[in-house]
Coordinates of C-alpha atoms and ligand atoms in Angstrom, one line a residue:
M5 CA -168.1 155.9 26.7
K6 CA -171.5 155.4 25.1
I7 CA -172.2 151.7 24.6
L8 CA -175.0 149.9 22.7
L9 CA -175.5 146.3 23.8
I10 CA -177.6 144.1 21.5
G11 CA -179.8 141.3 22.9
S12 CA -182.5 140.7 25.4
G13 CA -181.7 137.6 27.6
G14 CA -180.0 136.8 30.9
R15 CA -176.6 136.9 29.1
E16 CA -177.3 140.5 28.1
H17 CA -178.4 141.5 31.6
A18 CA -175.2 140.0 33.0
L19 CA -173.1 141.9 30.3
A20 CA -175.0 145.1 31.1
W21 CA -174.3 144.6 34.8
G22 CA -170.6 144.1 34.1
L23 CA -170.4 147.1 31.8
A24 CA -172.3 149.2 34.5
Q25 CA -169.4 148.5 36.9
S26 CA -167.0 150.4 34.7
P27 CA -166.1 154.0 35.6
K28 CA -165.7 154.6 31.8
L29 CA -169.3 154.0 31.0
S30 CA -171.2 157.2 30.4
K31 CA -174.4 155.8 28.8
L32 CA -175.7 152.3 28.1
Y33 CA -178.4 151.5 25.6
I34 CA -179.7 148.0 25.2
A35 CA -181.6 146.9 22.1
P36 CA -184.2 145.6 22.8
G37 CA -183.3 144.5 26.4
N38 CA -185.6 143.3 29.2
A39 CA -187.1 144.6 32.5
G40 CA -183.7 143.9 34.2
T41 CA -181.5 145.8 31.7
A42 CA -183.9 148.7 32.0
Q43 CA -182.5 149.2 35.5
L44 CA -179.0 149.7 34.2
G45 CA -179.5 151.6 31.0
Q46 CA -182.0 152.7 28.4
N47 CA -183.8 150.0 26.5
I48 CA -184.3 150.7 22.8
P49 CA -187.2 149.0 21.0
I50 CA -185.1 147.7 18.1
G51 CA -184.9 144.0 17.6
A52 CA -181.5 142.2 17.3
E53 CA -182.4 141.2 13.8
N54 CA -182.9 144.8 12.5
L55 CA -179.2 145.2 11.5
S56 CA -179.4 148.4 9.6
E57 CA -181.8 150.1 12.0
L58 CA -179.3 149.3 14.8
A59 CA -176.5 150.8 12.8
Q60 CA -178.5 153.9 12.1
F61 CA -179.3 154.2 15.8
A62 CA -175.6 153.9 16.7
R63 CA -174.7 156.6 14.2
R64 CA -177.4 159.0 15.4
E65 CA -176.6 158.6 19.0
Q66 CA -172.8 158.6 18.4
I67 CA -172.3 155.3 20.1
D68 CA -168.6 154.6 20.8
L69 CA -168.8 150.9 20.8
T70 CA -171.5 148.3 20.0
I71 CA -171.4 144.9 21.7
V72 CA -173.4 141.9 20.3
G73 CA -174.8 139.3 22.6
P74 CA -176.7 136.7 20.5
E75 CA -175.5 134.7 17.5
A76 CA -178.2 135.5 15.0
P77 CA -177.1 139.0 14.1
I78 CA -173.5 137.9 13.9
V79 CA -174.3 135.1 11.5
A80 CA -176.5 137.6 9.6
G81 CA -173.5 139.8 9.2
I82 CA -174.1 142.7 11.6
R83 CA -170.6 144.0 11.2
D84 CA -171.2 145.2 7.6
P85 CA -173.7 148.0 8.2
F86 CA -171.7 149.2 11.2
E87 CA -168.4 149.2 9.3
R88 CA -170.1 151.0 6.4
E89 CA -170.8 153.8 8.9
N90 CA -167.3 153.6 10.4
L91 CA -168.8 152.5 13.7
K92 CA -166.9 150.3 16.1
I93 CA -168.6 147.0 16.9
I94 CA -167.3 143.9 18.7
A95 CA -168.6 140.9 16.7
P96 CA -166.9 138.3 14.5
T97 CA -167.3 138.8 10.8
Q98 CA -169.9 136.9 8.9
K99 CA -167.0 135.0 7.3
A100 CA -165.9 133.8 10.7
S101 CA -169.4 133.0 11.9
F102 CA -169.5 129.6 10.1
L103 CA -168.0 128.3 13.3
E104 CA -171.5 128.5 14.8
G105 CA -173.6 129.1 11.7
S106 CA -172.8 125.9 9.9
K107 CA -172.1 122.7 11.7
V108 CA -171.0 121.1 8.4
Q109 CA -168.4 123.8 7.8
A110 CA -167.3 123.9 11.5
K111 CA -166.7 120.1 11.4
A112 CA -164.8 120.3 8.2
F113 CA -162.6 123.0 9.8
L114 CA -162.0 120.9 12.9
H115 CA -161.2 117.9 10.7
K116 CA -158.9 119.7 8.3
H117 CA -156.8 121.2 11.2
G118 CA -156.6 118.0 13.3
I119 CA -158.5 119.5 16.3
P120 CA -160.0 116.7 18.4
T121 CA -163.8 116.2 17.6
A122 CA -166.2 113.3 17.1
R123 CA -165.8 111.4 13.8
H124 CA -168.5 112.6 11.4
A125 CA -170.0 112.7 7.9
S126 CA -172.3 115.4 6.3
F127 CA -175.3 114.7 4.1
T128 CA -178.1 116.5 2.2
D129 CA -179.6 113.3 0.8
F130 CA -181.9 111.3 3.1
G131 CA -181.1 107.9 1.6
Q132 CA -177.4 108.3 1.9
A133 CA -177.7 109.7 5.4
A134 CA -179.9 106.8 6.5
A135 CA -177.6 104.2 5.0
F136 CA -174.6 105.8 6.7
A137 CA -176.4 105.9 10.1
Q138 CA -177.0 102.1 9.7
T139 CA -173.3 101.6 9.7
M140 CA -172.7 103.5 12.9
Q141 CA -172.8 102.3 16.5
T142 CA -175.7 103.7 18.6
P143 CA -176.2 106.0 20.3
L144 CA -175.3 108.4 17.5
V145 CA -175.7 112.1 17.1
I146 CA -177.5 114.0 14.3
K147 CA -177.1 117.8 14.0
A148 CA -178.9 120.2 11.7
D149 CA -176.3 122.3 9.8
G150 CA -177.7 125.7 10.5
L151 CA -179.0 127.7 13.5
A152 CA -181.9 126.1 15.2
A153 CA -182.2 127.9 18.5
G154 CA -180.3 125.2 20.4
K155 CA -182.7 122.5 19.3
G156 CA -181.0 121.2 16.2
V157 CA -179.1 118.4 17.9
A158 CA -180.7 114.9 18.4
I159 CA -179.3 111.8 20.0
A160 CA -180.6 108.6 18.5
Q161 CA -180.5 105.6 20.8
T162 CA -181.5 103.1 18.0
H163 CA -181.2 102.9 14.2
P164 CA -184.9 103.3 13.6
E165 CA -184.9 106.4 15.8
A166 CA -182.0 107.7 13.8
E167 CA -183.9 107.2 10.5
Q168 CA -186.9 109.0 11.9
I169 CA -184.8 112.0 13.0
L170 CA -183.1 112.1 9.6
R171 CA -186.5 112.0 7.9
D172 CA -187.8 114.9 10.2
F173 CA -184.6 116.9 9.5
I174 CA -183.9 116.4 5.8
I175 CA -187.3 115.6 4.3
S176 CA -189.8 117.4 6.6
K177 CA -187.3 120.2 7.1
K178 CA -188.1 120.4 10.8
F179 CA -185.8 123.4 11.1
G180 CA -186.4 124.8 7.6
A181 CA -183.3 125.2 5.5
A182 CA -181.1 124.8 8.6
S183 CA -181.9 121.0 8.7
G184 CA -181.7 120.4 4.9
R185 CA -178.0 119.5 5.6
V186 CA -177.0 117.4 8.5
V187 CA -174.0 116.1 10.3
I188 CA -174.0 112.6 11.7
E189 CA -171.4 111.9 14.3
D190 CA -170.1 109.5 17.0
F191 CA -171.6 109.9 20.5
L192 CA -168.9 111.0 22.9
V193 CA -168.9 109.9 26.5
G194 CA -167.5 112.3 29.0
R195 CA -168.1 115.5 31.0
E196 CA -169.0 118.7 29.3
F197 CA -167.7 122.1 30.0
S198 CA -167.7 125.5 28.2
L199 CA -164.6 127.7 27.8
F200 CA -164.7 131.3 26.8
V201 CA -161.9 133.1 25.0
A202 CA -161.6 136.8 23.8
S203 CA -159.8 137.5 20.6
D204 CA -158.9 140.8 18.9
G205 CA -157.9 139.2 15.5
V206 CA -154.2 139.0 16.5
S207 CA -154.0 137.8 20.2
W208 CA -156.4 135.8 22.3
R209 CA -157.0 135.6 26.1
L210 CA -158.7 132.9 28.1
L211 CA -161.6 134.4 30.1
G212 CA -162.8 131.4 32.1
A213 CA -164.7 128.1 32.2
A214 CA -168.2 127.2 33.2
Q215 CA -170.5 124.2 33.2
D216 CA -173.9 124.5 31.6
Y217 CA -176.8 122.3 32.6
K218 CA -178.7 121.6 29.4
R219 CA -181.3 119.0 30.3
L220 CA -184.6 120.3 31.7
L221 CA -185.0 118.0 34.7
D222 CA -183.0 116.9 37.7
G223 CA -180.3 114.3 37.2
D224 CA -179.8 115.4 33.6
C225 CA -183.1 113.9 32.4
G226 CA -185.7 115.3 30.1
P227 CA -185.3 117.3 26.9
N228 CA -182.5 119.6 26.0
T229 CA -182.9 123.3 26.7
G230 CA -180.9 126.4 25.9
G231 CA -179.3 126.0 29.3
I232 CA -181.2 125.8 32.6
G233 CA -178.4 126.4 35.1
S234 CA -174.6 126.9 35.2
I235 CA -171.7 127.0 37.6
S236 CA -168.2 128.4 37.7
P237 CA -165.5 127.4 38.2
V238 CA -166.0 123.8 37.0
P239 CA -165.1 121.9 40.1
W240 CA -163.6 118.8 38.4
L241 CA -161.6 120.7 35.8
T242 CA -158.0 120.8 37.1
K243 CA -155.3 123.2 36.0
E244 CA -153.6 120.4 34.1
M245 CA -156.9 119.6 32.2
L246 CA -157.3 123.2 31.3
D247 CA -153.7 123.5 30.1
E248 CA -154.2 120.4 28.0
T249 CA -157.4 121.9 26.5
V250 CA -155.5 125.1 25.6
R251 CA -152.7 123.1 24.0
K252 CA -154.9 120.7 22.1
I253 CA -157.8 122.8 21.2
V254 CA -157.7 126.6 21.9
A255 CA -154.3 127.4 20.5
P256 CA -154.7 125.1 17.4
T257 CA -158.1 126.8 16.7
F258 CA -156.6 130.2 16.6
E259 CA -153.7 129.0 14.5
A260 CA -156.1 127.4 12.1
L261 CA -158.1 130.6 11.8
R262 CA -154.9 132.4 11.0
A263 CA -154.0 129.8 8.4
E264 CA -157.4 130.3 6.8
N265 CA -156.9 134.1 6.9
I266 CA -159.8 134.6 9.2
G267 CA -159.3 137.4 11.7
Y268 CA -161.5 136.6 14.7
E269 CA -162.7 139.6 16.7
G270 CA -165.0 138.9 19.6
I271 CA -165.8 136.1 22.0
L272 CA -165.3 132.5 21.0
Y273 CA -167.1 129.8 23.0
F274 CA -165.7 126.3 23.0
G275 CA -168.3 123.7 23.8
L276 CA -166.1 120.8 25.0
I277 CA -166.3 117.3 26.5
W278 CA -163.6 115.7 28.5
T279 CA -163.4 112.1 27.3
E280 CA -161.1 109.2 28.3
N281 CA -158.9 110.5 25.5
G282 CA -158.9 114.0 26.8
P283 CA -160.7 117.1 25.5
Y284 CA -162.9 117.1 22.3
V285 CA -164.8 119.9 20.7
I286 CA -168.6 119.4 20.6
E287 CA -169.3 122.8 19.1
Y288 CA -168.1 126.4 18.7
N289 CA -170.2 129.4 19.3
V290 CA -169.3 132.9 18.1
R291 CA -170.5 134.6 21.3
F292 CA -170.8 134.3 25.1
G293 CA -173.0 131.5 26.4
D294 CA -176.3 131.8 28.1
P295 CA -176.5 131.0 31.1
E296 CA -172.7 130.7 31.4
T297 CA -172.1 134.4 31.1
Q298 CA -174.3 134.9 34.2
V299 CA -171.8 132.9 36.4
L300 CA -168.6 134.3 34.6
V301 CA -169.1 138.0 34.5
P302 CA -169.5 138.4 38.3
R303 CA -166.1 136.5 38.6
F304 CA -164.3 138.8 36.2
D305 CA -161.5 140.6 38.2
F306 CA -161.1 143.2 35.4
D307 CA -163.2 145.9 33.8
L308 CA -165.5 144.3 31.2
L309 CA -165.7 147.6 29.2
E310 CA -161.9 147.7 29.1
L311 CA -161.9 144.2 27.8
Y312 CA -164.1 145.2 24.9
R313 CA -162.0 148.3 24.3
A314 CA -158.9 146.2 24.2
I315 CA -160.5 143.9 21.6
A316 CA -161.6 146.9 19.5
E317 CA -158.1 148.5 19.7
R318 CA -156.1 145.2 19.3
R319 CA -154.5 145.6 22.7
L320 CA -155.5 142.2 24.1
E321 CA -152.0 141.0 24.3
R322 CA -151.3 143.4 27.1
F323 CA -154.7 142.9 28.8
E324 CA -154.8 140.8 32.0
T325 CA -157.9 138.6 32.4
K326 CA -158.1 137.4 36.0
L327 CA -161.0 135.7 37.8
K328 CA -162.0 136.3 41.4
P329 CA -161.6 133.2 43.6
L330 CA -165.4 132.9 44.0
S331 CA -167.8 130.2 43.2
T332 CA -171.0 131.1 41.4
V333 CA -174.1 129.1 40.8
C334 CA -176.9 130.2 38.4
V335 CA -180.4 128.6 38.5
V336 CA -182.7 129.5 35.7
L337 CA -186.4 129.9 36.6
A338 CA -188.4 128.9 33.6
S339 CA -192.0 129.4 32.4
G340 CA -194.5 126.5 32.6
G341 CA -194.1 124.4 29.4
Y342 CA -190.6 125.6 28.5
P343 CA -188.7 124.4 26.4
E344 CA -191.9 123.8 24.4
Q345 CA -194.9 126.2 24.3
Y346 CA -195.2 128.4 27.3
E347 CA -197.4 131.2 28.6
R348 CA -196.3 134.9 28.8
G349 CA -197.5 137.8 30.8
C350 CA -197.5 136.1 34.2
V351 CA -196.8 138.5 37.1
I352 CA -193.6 137.8 38.9
E353 CA -193.8 138.2 42.7
G354 CA -191.1 138.5 45.3
L355 CA -188.5 140.3 43.3
E356 CA -188.6 143.4 45.5
A357 CA -187.4 141.4 48.5
L358 CA -184.2 140.6 46.6
T359 CA -183.6 143.9 44.9
P360 CA -182.7 147.0 46.8
P361 CA -185.3 149.9 46.3
C362 CA -182.9 151.8 44.0
G363 CA -183.6 149.2 41.4
H364 CA -180.0 148.3 41.0
P365 CA -179.3 144.6 41.7
S366 CA -177.5 143.9 44.9
P367 CA -173.9 145.0 44.7
V368 CA -171.2 142.4 44.7
L369 CA -168.3 143.1 46.9
T370 CA -164.9 142.0 45.6
D371 CA -164.9 138.8 47.6
G372 CA -168.6 138.2 47.1
R373 CA -169.3 138.9 50.7
G374 CA -171.1 141.8 52.3
A375 CA -173.1 142.8 55.3
G376 CA -176.7 141.7 55.8
G377 CA -176.6 139.1 53.1
E378 CA -176.0 141.6 50.3
G379 CA -173.3 140.7 47.9
H380 CA -174.2 137.0 48.0
L381 CA -176.7 137.3 45.3
L382 CA -177.5 138.7 41.9
V383 CA -180.8 138.5 40.0
F384 CA -180.5 138.7 36.2
H385 CA -183.6 139.0 34.1
A386 CA -184.0 136.9 31.0
G387 CA -187.5 136.7 29.5
T388 CA -189.1 139.5 31.4
A389 CA -191.0 142.7 30.5
L390 CA -192.5 145.7 32.2
K391 CA -196.3 145.9 32.0
D392 CA -197.9 148.9 33.6
G393 CA -194.9 149.1 36.0
T394 CA -195.1 145.4 36.9
V395 CA -192.5 142.8 36.0
V396 CA -194.1 140.0 34.0
T397 CA -192.8 136.9 32.2
A398 CA -192.0 137.3 28.5
G399 CA -190.0 134.3 27.6
G400 CA -189.2 130.6 28.3
R401 CA -186.2 131.3 30.6
V402 CA -187.5 134.1 32.9
L403 CA -185.0 134.8 35.7
N404 CA -181.5 133.8 36.6
I405 CA -180.7 133.6 40.3
I406 CA -177.0 133.7 40.9
G407 CA -175.6 132.8 44.3
F408 CA -172.0 133.5 45.3
G409 CA -169.8 131.8 47.8
S410 CA -166.3 130.5 48.7
S411 CA -167.5 127.1 47.6
V412 CA -170.0 125.8 45.1
S413 CA -172.2 124.4 47.9
E414 CA -172.3 127.8 49.7
A415 CA -173.2 129.6 46.4
R416 CA -175.8 127.0 45.7
E417 CA -177.5 127.4 49.1
R418 CA -177.7 131.1 48.6
A419 CA -179.2 130.8 45.1
Y420 CA -181.9 128.4 46.3
A421 CA -182.6 130.4 49.5
A422 CA -183.4 133.4 47.3
I423 CA -185.6 131.3 44.9
A424 CA -187.8 130.4 47.7
Q425 CA -189.0 134.0 47.7
I426 CA -189.9 134.2 44.0
R427 CA -193.2 133.1 42.4
F428 CA -194.9 133.2 39.1
Q429 CA -197.5 130.9 37.6
G430 CA -196.0 127.8 36.1
M431 CA -192.5 128.6 37.4
H432 CA -190.2 125.6 37.4
Y433 CA -186.5 125.0 37.8
R434 CA -183.9 122.3 38.5
R435 CA -183.1 121.6 42.2
D436 CA -179.7 120.0 41.6
I437 CA -177.7 122.8 40.0
G438 CA -174.2 122.7 41.5
S439 CA -174.9 119.6 43.6
Ligands
AMP529 P1 -174.5 121.3 20.5 O1 -175.7 122.2 20.1 O2 -173.7 120.9 19.4 O3 -173.7 121.9 21.7 O4 -175.2 120.0 21.1 C1 -176.1 120.1 22.2 C2 -175.8 119.0 23.2 O5 -175.9 117.8 22.6 C3 -174.4 119.1 23.7 O6 -174.2 120.0 24.8 C4 -174.2 117.6 24.2 O7 -174.8 117.4 25.4 C5 -174.9 116.9 23.1 N1 -174.0 116.5 22.1 C6 -173.7 117.1 20.9 N2 -172.8 116.4 20.2 C7 -172.5 115.3 20.9 C8 -171.6 114.2 20.7 N3 -170.9 114.1 19.6 N4 -171.5 113.3 21.7 C9 -172.3 113.4 22.8 N5 -173.1 114.4 23.1 C10 -173.2 115.3 22.1
LIG530 N1 -175.6 127.6 27.1 C1 -175.4 127.2 25.7 C2 -175.3 128.3 24.8 O1 -175.3 129.5 25.1 O2 -175.3 128.0 23.6

């Protein structure tokens, strides 16, 4: 099969790697991809936002199936130009994308269907929002309605701080139109985890859980990032807790989608928090997570390409989604300055020592073990590019180092041992992922 994968981050390198394991794959294109995906397929210089150009490419190259990594093209309605050309694409419809594209609508959906989530109210008027915030206990949470590259959520510790955030969001339009409307909600206390589910519009299948580390610095300090590390499985999440989450949140979500006449085709990401009252939804995303995908895909005990085919052909009900009994730990190596301004074009040193000369990342054996240390490690590229044959930094999150083991601590040790060999100017990372 000829596959077109859209996106350019670590999530897409992980998906490309998963697809490349499939005997059914004949050709893989990645648009636009990064220096890592170029080792697994052919990068195409079309940005993920150029929807009709992507569809034209798929038609011209007779792509059998297109897979979409990031949310922006989904929320922008990428299905439409593909369906007009009769091309198969795995992505939720624009109608379904409100689950991520509008926090106001997503909260209304949760509330309407009685799915556990923080109490909330929505506003477009600064005065009303500020008056409401005064009535709430602190800390309280303020969210921009639309997409804000993972930065549209602020936690106010005091009422004056809440007022300032609301002023920035609603009046100064810190995130443009995306923050003209806001959600104000209760601050939930608990432990966060991410759950991934595949759906073909009729049936759904649990893929697995992971824990994302969002804060920049050790000990969960510093600003929020897009995700600076991840682990899978989630060590504290028991089978009973997972079952309760499925019963209270996952199944009701798909029932609610059906009741609203929304067929959901693709991956649904449940951003969850386990509170003293059980699981609550923090957010939905209409795609795989980054960097959660990097720890999940290597644990998939099924063919990723076959999963996507089963979604496209509405065969998910008969598709088994098992995970390998492995622990995986992903540490993100970030550019100096990330998540704010950062430099690009810095040479990355030490990658060759971790990557076999064929250019293919180390193979993962079925149990994650192998001779000579191979099979314990994967290196996924995120913000990288090739410049005159050299791998250089090209984004805030640069590399993802994934260690494997029979326990989180073993996986963690392997990831950090590998990191000791990599260097680029300004490189920084958390030292406590998985500890
Ligand atoms: P979101 O983009 O909605 O996932 O929010 C980003 C992060 O903000 C989450 O991962 C949480 O750490 C935090 N957060 C969002 N909503 C809440 C809430 N209601 N209570 C506590 N923390 C929250
Ligand atoms: N890791 C969080 C996200 O993908 O949105």
